[in-house]
Short mmCIF file of C-alpha atoms in Angstrom, two decimals:
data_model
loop_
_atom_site.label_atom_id
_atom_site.label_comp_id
_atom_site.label_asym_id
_atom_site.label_seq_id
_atom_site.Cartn_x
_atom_site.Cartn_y
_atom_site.Cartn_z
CA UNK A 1 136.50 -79.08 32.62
CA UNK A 2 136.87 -76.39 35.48
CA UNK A 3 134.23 -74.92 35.77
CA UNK A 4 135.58 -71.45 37.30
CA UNK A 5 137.35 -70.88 33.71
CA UNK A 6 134.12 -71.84 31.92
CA UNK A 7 131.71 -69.01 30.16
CA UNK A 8 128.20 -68.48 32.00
CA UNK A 9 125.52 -69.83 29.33
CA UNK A 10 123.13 -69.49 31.91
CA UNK A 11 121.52 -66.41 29.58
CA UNK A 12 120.76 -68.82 26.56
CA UNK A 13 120.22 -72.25 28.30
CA UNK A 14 119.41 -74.60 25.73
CA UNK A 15 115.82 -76.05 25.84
CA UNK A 16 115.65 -80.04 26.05
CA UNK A 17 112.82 -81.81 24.68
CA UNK A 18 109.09 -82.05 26.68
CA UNK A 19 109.23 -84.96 28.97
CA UNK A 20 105.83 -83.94 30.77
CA UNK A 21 102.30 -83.85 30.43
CA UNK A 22 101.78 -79.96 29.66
CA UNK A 23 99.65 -78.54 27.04
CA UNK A 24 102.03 -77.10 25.01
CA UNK A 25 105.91 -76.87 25.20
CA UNK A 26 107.69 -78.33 28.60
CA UNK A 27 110.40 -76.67 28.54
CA UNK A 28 113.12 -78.06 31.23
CA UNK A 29 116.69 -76.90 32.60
CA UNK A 30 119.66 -78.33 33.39
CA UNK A 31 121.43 -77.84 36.52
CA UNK A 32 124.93 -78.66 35.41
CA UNK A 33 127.44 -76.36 37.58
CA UNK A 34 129.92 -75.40 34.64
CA UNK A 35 126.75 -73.22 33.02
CA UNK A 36 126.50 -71.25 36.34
CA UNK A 37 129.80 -70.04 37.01
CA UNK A 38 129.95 -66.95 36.34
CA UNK A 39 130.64 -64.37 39.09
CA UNK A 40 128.67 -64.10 41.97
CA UNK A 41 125.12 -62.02 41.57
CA UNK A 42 123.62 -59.27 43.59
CA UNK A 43 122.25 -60.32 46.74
CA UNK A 44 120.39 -58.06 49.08
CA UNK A 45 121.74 -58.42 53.16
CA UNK A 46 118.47 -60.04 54.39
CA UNK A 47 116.62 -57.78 57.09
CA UNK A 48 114.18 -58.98 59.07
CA UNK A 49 110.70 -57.70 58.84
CA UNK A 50 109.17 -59.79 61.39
CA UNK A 51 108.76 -63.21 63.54
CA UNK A 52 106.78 -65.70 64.66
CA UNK A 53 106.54 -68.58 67.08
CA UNK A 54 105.33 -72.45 66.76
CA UNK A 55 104.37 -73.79 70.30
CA UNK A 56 104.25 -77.20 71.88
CA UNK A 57 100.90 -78.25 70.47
CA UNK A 58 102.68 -76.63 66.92
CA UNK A 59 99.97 -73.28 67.52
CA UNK A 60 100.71 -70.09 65.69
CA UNK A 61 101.98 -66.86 67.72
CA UNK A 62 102.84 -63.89 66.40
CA UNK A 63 105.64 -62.61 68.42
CA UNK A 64 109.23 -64.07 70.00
CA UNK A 65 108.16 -66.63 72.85
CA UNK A 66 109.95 -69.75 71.08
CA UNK A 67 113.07 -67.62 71.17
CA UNK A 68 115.79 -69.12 72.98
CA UNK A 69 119.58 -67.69 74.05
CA UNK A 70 122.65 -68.94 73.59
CA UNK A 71 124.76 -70.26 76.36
CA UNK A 72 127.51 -71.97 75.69
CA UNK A 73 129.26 -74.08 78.10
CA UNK A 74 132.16 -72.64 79.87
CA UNK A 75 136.00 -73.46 77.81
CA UNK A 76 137.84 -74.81 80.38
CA UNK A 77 139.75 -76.82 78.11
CA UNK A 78 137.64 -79.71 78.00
CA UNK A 79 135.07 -81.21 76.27
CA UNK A 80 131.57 -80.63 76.98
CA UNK A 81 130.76 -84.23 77.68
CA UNK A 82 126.97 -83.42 76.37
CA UNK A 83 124.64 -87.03 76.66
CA UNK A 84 123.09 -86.38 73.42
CA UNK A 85 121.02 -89.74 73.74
CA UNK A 86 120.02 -88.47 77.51
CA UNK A 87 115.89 -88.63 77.48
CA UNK A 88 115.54 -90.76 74.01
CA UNK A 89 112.94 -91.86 73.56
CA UNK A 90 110.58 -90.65 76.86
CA UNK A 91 111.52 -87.09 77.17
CA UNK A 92 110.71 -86.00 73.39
CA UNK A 93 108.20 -84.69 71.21
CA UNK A 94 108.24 -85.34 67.60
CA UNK A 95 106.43 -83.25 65.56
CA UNK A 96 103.75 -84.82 63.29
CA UNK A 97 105.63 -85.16 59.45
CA UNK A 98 102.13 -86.74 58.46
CA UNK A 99 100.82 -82.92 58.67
CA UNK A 100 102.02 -80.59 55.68
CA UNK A 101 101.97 -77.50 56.70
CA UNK A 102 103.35 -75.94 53.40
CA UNK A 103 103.52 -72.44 53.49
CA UNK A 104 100.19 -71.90 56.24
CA UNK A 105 102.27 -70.64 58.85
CA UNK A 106 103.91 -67.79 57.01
CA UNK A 107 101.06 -66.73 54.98
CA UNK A 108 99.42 -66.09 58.44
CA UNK A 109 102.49 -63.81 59.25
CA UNK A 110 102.00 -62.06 55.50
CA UNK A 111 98.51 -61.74 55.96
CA UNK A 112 98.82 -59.83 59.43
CA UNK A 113 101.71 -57.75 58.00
CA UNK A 114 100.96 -56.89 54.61
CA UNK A 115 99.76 -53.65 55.26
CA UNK A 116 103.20 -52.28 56.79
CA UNK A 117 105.37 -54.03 54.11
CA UNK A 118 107.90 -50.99 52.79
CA UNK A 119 106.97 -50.49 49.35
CA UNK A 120 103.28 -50.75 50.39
CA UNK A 121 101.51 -54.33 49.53
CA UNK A 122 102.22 -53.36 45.96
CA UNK A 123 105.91 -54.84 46.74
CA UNK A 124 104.45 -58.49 47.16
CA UNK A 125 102.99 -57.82 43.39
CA UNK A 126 106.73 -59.14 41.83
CA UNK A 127 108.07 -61.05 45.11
CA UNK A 128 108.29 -64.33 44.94
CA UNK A 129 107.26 -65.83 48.80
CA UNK A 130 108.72 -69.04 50.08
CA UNK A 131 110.30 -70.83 53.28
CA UNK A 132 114.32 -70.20 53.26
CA UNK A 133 114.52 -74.43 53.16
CA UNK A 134 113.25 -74.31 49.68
CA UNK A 135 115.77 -71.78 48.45
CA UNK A 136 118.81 -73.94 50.18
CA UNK A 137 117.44 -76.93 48.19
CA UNK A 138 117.75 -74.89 44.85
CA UNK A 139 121.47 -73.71 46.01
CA UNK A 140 122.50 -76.66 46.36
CA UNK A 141 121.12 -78.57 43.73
CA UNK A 142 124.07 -78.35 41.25
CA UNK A 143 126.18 -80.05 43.70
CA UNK A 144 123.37 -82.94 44.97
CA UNK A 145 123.99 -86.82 43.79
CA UNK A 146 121.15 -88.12 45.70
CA UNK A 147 118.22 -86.65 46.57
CA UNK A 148 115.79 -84.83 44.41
CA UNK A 149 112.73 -82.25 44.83
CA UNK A 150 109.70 -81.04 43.72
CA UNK A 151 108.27 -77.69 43.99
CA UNK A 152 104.88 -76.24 43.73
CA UNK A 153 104.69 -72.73 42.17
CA UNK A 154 101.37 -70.97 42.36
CA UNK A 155 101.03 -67.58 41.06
CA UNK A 156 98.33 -65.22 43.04
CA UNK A 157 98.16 -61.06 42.45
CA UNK A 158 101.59 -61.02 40.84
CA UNK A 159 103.12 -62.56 43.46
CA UNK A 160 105.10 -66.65 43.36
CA UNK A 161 104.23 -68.59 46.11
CA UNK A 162 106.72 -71.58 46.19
CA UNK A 163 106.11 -74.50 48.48
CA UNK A 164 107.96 -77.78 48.93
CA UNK A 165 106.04 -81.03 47.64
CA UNK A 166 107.35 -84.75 49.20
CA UNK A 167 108.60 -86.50 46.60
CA UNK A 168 107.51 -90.29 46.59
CA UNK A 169 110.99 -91.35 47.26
CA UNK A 170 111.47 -89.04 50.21
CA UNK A 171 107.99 -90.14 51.73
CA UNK A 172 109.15 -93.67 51.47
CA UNK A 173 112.45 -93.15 52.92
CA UNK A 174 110.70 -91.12 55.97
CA UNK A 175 107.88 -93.76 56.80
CA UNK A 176 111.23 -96.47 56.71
CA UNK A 177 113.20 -94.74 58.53
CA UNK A 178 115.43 -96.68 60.54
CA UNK A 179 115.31 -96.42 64.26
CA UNK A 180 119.22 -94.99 63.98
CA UNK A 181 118.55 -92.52 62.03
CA UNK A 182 115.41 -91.97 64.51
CA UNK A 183 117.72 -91.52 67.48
CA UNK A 184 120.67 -88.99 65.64
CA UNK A 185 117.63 -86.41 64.58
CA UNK A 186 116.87 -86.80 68.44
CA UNK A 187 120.08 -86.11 68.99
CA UNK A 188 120.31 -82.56 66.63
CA UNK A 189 117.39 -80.96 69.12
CA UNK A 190 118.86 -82.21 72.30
CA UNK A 191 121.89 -80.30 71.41
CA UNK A 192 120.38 -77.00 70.96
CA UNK A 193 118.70 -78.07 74.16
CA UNK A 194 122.14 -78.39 76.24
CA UNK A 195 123.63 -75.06 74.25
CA UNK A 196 120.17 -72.68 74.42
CA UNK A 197 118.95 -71.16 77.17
CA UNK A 198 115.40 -69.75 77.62
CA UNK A 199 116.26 -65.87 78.99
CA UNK A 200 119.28 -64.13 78.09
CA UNK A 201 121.56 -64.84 81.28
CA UNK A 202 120.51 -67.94 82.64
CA UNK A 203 121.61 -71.67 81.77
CA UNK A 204 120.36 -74.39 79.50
CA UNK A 205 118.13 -77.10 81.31
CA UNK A 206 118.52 -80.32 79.25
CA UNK A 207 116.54 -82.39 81.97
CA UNK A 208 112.93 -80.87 79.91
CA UNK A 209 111.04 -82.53 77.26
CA UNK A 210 112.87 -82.00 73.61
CA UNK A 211 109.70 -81.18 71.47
CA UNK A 212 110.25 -80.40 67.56
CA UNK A 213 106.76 -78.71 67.58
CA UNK A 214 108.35 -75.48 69.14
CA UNK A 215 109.85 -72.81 66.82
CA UNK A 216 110.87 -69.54 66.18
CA UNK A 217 110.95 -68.40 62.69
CA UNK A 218 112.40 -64.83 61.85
CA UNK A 219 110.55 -63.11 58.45
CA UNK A 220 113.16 -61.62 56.19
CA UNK A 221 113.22 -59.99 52.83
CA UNK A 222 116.28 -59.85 50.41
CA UNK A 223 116.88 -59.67 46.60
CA UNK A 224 118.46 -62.33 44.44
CA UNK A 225 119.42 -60.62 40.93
CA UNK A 226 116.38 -59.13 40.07
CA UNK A 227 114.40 -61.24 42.20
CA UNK A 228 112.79 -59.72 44.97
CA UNK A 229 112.29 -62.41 48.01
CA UNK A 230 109.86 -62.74 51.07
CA UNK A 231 111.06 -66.03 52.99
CA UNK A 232 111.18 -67.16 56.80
CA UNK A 233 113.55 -69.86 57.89
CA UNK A 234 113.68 -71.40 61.77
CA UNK A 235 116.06 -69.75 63.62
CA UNK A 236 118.04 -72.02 66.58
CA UNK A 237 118.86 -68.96 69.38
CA UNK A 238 120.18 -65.46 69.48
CA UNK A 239 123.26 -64.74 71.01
CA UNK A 240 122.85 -62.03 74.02
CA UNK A 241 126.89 -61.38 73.58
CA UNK A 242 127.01 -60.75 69.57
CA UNK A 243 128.71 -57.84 68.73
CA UNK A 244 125.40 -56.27 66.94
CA UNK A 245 121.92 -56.82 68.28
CA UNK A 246 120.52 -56.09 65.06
CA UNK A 247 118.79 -59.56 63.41
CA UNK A 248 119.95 -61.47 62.15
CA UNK A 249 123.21 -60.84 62.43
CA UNK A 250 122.88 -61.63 66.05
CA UNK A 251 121.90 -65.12 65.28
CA UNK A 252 123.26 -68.54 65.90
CA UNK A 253 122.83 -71.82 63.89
CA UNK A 254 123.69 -74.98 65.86
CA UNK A 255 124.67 -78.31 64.21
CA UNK A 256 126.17 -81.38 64.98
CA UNK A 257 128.31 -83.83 63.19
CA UNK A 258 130.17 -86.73 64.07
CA UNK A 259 133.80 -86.46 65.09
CA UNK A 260 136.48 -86.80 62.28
CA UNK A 261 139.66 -88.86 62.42
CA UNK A 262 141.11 -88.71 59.15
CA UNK A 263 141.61 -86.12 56.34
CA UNK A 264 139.56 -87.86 53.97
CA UNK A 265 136.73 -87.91 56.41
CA UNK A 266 137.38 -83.88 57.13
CA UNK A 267 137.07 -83.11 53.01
CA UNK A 268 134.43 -85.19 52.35
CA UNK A 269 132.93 -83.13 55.67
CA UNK A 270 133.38 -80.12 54.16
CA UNK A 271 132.35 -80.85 50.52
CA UNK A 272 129.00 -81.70 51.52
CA UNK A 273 127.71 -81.11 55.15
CA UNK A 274 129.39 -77.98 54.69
CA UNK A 275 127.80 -76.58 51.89
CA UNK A 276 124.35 -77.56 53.18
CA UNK A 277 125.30 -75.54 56.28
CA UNK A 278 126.40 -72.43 54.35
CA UNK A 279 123.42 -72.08 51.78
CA UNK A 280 120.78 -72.51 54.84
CA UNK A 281 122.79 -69.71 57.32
CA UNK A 282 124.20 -67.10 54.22
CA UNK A 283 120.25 -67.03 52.91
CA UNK A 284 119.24 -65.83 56.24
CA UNK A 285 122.72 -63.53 56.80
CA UNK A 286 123.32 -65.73 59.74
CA UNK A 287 127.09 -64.90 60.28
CA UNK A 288 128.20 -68.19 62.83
CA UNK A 289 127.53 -71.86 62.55
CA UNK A 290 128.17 -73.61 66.18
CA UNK A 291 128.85 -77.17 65.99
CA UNK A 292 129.29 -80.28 67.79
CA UNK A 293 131.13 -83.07 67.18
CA UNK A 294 130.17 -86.31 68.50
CA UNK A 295 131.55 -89.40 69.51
CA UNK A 296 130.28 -93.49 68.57
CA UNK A 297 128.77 -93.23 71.84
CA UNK A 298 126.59 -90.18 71.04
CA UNK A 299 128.68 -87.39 73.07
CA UNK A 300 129.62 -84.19 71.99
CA UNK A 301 133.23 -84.04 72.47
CA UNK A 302 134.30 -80.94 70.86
CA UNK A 303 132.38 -77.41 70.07
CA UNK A 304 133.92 -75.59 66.86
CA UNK A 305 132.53 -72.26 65.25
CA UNK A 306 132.44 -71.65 61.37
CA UNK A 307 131.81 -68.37 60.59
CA UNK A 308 129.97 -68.42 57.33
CA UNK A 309 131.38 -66.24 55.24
CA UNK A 310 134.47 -68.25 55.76
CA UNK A 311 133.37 -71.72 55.06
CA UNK A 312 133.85 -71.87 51.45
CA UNK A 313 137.52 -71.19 52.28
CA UNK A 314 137.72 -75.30 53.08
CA UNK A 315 137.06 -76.18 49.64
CA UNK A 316 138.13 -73.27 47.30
CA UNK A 317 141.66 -74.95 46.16
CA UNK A 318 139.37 -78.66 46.00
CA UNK A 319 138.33 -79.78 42.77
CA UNK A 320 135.58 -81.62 43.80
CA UNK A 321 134.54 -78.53 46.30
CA UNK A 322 132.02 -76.23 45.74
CA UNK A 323 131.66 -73.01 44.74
CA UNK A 324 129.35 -70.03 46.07
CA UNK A 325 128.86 -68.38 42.82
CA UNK A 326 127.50 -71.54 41.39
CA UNK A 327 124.71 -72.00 43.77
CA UNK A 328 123.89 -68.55 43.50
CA UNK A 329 123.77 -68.38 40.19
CA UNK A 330 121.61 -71.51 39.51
CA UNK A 331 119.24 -70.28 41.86
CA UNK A 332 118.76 -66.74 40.24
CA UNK A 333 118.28 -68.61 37.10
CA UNK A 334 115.75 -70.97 38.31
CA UNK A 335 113.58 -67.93 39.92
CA UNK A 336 113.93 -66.25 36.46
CA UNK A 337 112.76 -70.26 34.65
CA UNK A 338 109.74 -70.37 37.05
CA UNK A 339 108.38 -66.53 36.63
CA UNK A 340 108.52 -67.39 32.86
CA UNK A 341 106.69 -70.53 33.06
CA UNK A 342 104.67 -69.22 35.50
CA UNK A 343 102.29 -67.15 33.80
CA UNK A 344 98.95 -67.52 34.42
CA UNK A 345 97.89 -65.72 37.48
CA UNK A 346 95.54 -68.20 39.59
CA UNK A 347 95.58 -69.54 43.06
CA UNK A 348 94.13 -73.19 42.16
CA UNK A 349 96.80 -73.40 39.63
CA UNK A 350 99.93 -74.64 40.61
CA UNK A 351 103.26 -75.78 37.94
CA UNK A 352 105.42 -78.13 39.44
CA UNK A 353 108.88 -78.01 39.22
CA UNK A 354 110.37 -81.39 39.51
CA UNK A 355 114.34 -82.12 39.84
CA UNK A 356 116.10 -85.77 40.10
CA UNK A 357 119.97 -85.88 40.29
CA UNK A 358 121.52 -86.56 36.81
CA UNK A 359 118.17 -85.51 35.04
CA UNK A 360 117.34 -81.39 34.21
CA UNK A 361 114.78 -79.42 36.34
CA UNK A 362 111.02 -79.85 34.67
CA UNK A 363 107.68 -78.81 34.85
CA UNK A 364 103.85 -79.82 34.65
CA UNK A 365 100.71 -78.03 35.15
CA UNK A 366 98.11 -78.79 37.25
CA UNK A 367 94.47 -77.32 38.68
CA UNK A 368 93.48 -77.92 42.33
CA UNK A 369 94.30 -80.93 44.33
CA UNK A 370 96.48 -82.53 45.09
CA UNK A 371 99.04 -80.34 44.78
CA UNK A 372 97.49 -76.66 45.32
CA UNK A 373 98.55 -75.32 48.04
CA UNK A 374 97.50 -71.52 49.13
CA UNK A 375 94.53 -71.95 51.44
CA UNK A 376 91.10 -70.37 50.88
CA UNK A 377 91.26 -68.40 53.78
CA UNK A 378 94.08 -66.80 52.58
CA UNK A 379 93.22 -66.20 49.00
CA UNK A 380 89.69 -64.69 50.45
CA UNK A 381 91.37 -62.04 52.59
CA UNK A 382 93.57 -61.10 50.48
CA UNK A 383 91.40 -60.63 47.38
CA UNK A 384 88.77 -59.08 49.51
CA UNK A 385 91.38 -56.87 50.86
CA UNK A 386 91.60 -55.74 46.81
CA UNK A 387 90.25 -52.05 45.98
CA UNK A 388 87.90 -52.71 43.26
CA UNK A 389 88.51 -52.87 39.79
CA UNK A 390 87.56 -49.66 37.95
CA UNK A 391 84.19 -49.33 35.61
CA UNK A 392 85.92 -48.29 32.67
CA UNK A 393 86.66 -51.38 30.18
CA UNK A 394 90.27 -51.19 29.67
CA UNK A 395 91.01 -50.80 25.73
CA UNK A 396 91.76 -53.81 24.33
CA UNK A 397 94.97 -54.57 22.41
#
């Protein structure tokens, strides 16, 4: 059936029967892409409220200092010859996976800024607060075959916290992951590392240590539909030369890929790295993707730019492409799922949402560990932050 000449039921999705453990009715929903195609819903340009930086020992700063520039290597008609395996393994870094952070380092960022949001704090009362990875995972979930998710939804002062949880599989799949696959995430950092300078001006210095602890994260707010959205997402470099300075429209997203021989290899390319790569820079309003293309021997050979609003151009007369619309779509109708299910208000309460390819999106309910996830310091300061509740007893219903 194609789906772009299909009617939206996304308004009156059909309820499946309970498959989980929840007092009460589980209700679940399905995530096929011909019930999302309708047109494309309102979505706010992100602006950036804010930043924050990750050091080398993975310490919190609240300002710019992981911020790095892009410097591209001259085009003098050849390649750029970049050693991505130069300084595997001795000169890197990995950060700790064993350590989930969840959403700690932004809620620090919230909990210094909450005072200036615009709108007043009262704004955060319908937001729903997440990291920008979370909402690519929903985006592209119509379109994913193999891997599936779980998110934690905790509802505090009117406000959705969302957090990512590992799903068995995916823990499995990281602690076995094969020395290859090891070497080519190397290889994703020590690209930024040849095309990123540290001050605007001066040249990349690949001969450092490549450490994943380091990061710069920019704070934005948007809207989805009638969603309003805090998120931050890790940002690669700014460009000095962009035609605005304004963030993040001044920002660059760097990827590599390996180099492509054949057609087939090209759609398949952009059918799924592609849309990955669009959802993650057009949540953030990131307008260029830089990437590298790599040879069997693990150098970048050729450096193409995608611009992001054009990348769904690749795959609009496929079949088996994907459409913008769709992602959007299912994602505005998942937000809307979880503030329904979501509705008692309480920290140590979390639903998770769970989500396998083939299988609809459901949800169970659960108190306290293992899976809550907003830390006591934060609930503390922010409900001691609270004016107090008035004297009067509020008429009952």
């Amino acid at each position: 059936m194609d789906r772009r000449g299909t009617k939206r039921r996304g308004e009156n999705i059909e309820v499946a029967e309970p498959r989980n453990k929840l007092p009460g009715p589980a209700p679940s929903m399905p995530t096929d892409p011909a019930l999302y195609s309708g047109p494309f819903p309102f979505y706010r340009r992100p602006s950036e409220l804010g930043c924050f930086s990750l050091d080398a020992q993975r310490q919190y700063h609240g300002d710019a200092q992981a911020l790095r520039y892009y410097s591209p290597p001259p085009t003098n008609g050849q390649g750029p010859n970049f050693d991505l395996r130069d300084g595997y393994p001795d000169r890197y870094q990995p950060r700790d996976e064993e350590i989930r952070e969840g959403l700690d380092h932004l809620l620090r960022w919230l909990l210094d800024h909450r005072g200036q949001l615009e709108g007043g704090p009262g704004w955060l009362a319908g937001a729903i607060v997440t990291w920008r990875g979370h909402l690519t995972k929903l985006l592209t979930t119509p379109y994913e075959r193999q891997e599936g998710w779980q998110l934690a939804a905790s509802p505090f002062q009117g406000t959705l916290y969302l957090s990512e949880v590992e799903t068995p599989a995916a823990r499995a799949q990281r602690l076995a992951r094969p020395p290859l696959l090891r070497e080519l995430m190397y290889m994703g950092y020590k690209f930024e590392q040849y095309m990123c300078a540290d001050k605007p001006g001066s040249s990349p210095d690949p001969s450092g240590e490549v450490n994943t602890n380091v990061a710069f994260c920019s704070v934005l707010r948007s809207r989805l539909g009638n969603h309003p959205l805090l998120f931050s997402g890790e940002v690669d470099c700014i460009d000095p030369q962009a035609p605005s300075t304004q963030p993040p429209t001044c920002y660059v997203e760097l990827k590599t890929s390996k180099e492509m021989h054949s057609p087939g290899q090209w759609r398949s390319f952009y059918r799924h790295k592609l849309l990955k790569w669009w959802a993650q820079s057009f949540l953030l309003g990131i307008p260029n993707v830089v990437a590298g293309f790599r040879n069997p021997e693990g150098f970048i050979c050729s450096l193409k730019t995608f611009p992001t609003m054009e990348m769904f151009e690749y795959v609009r007369n496929d079949r088996d492409g994907w459409n913008p619309s769709v992602c959007m779509n299912f994602c505005a109708a998942f937000l809307s799922f979880a503030q329904n299910t979501v509705v008692q208000d309480d920290p140590r309460l979390v639903y998770l949402f769970s989500w396998e390819p083939g299988s609809p999106v459901t949800v169970s309910k659960h108190q306290d560990a293992p899976y809550a996830f907003l830390p006591t310091w934060y609930v503390e300061a922010v409900t001691q932050d609270l004016p107090s509740p008035p004297k009067t007893p509020s008429p009952k219903n």
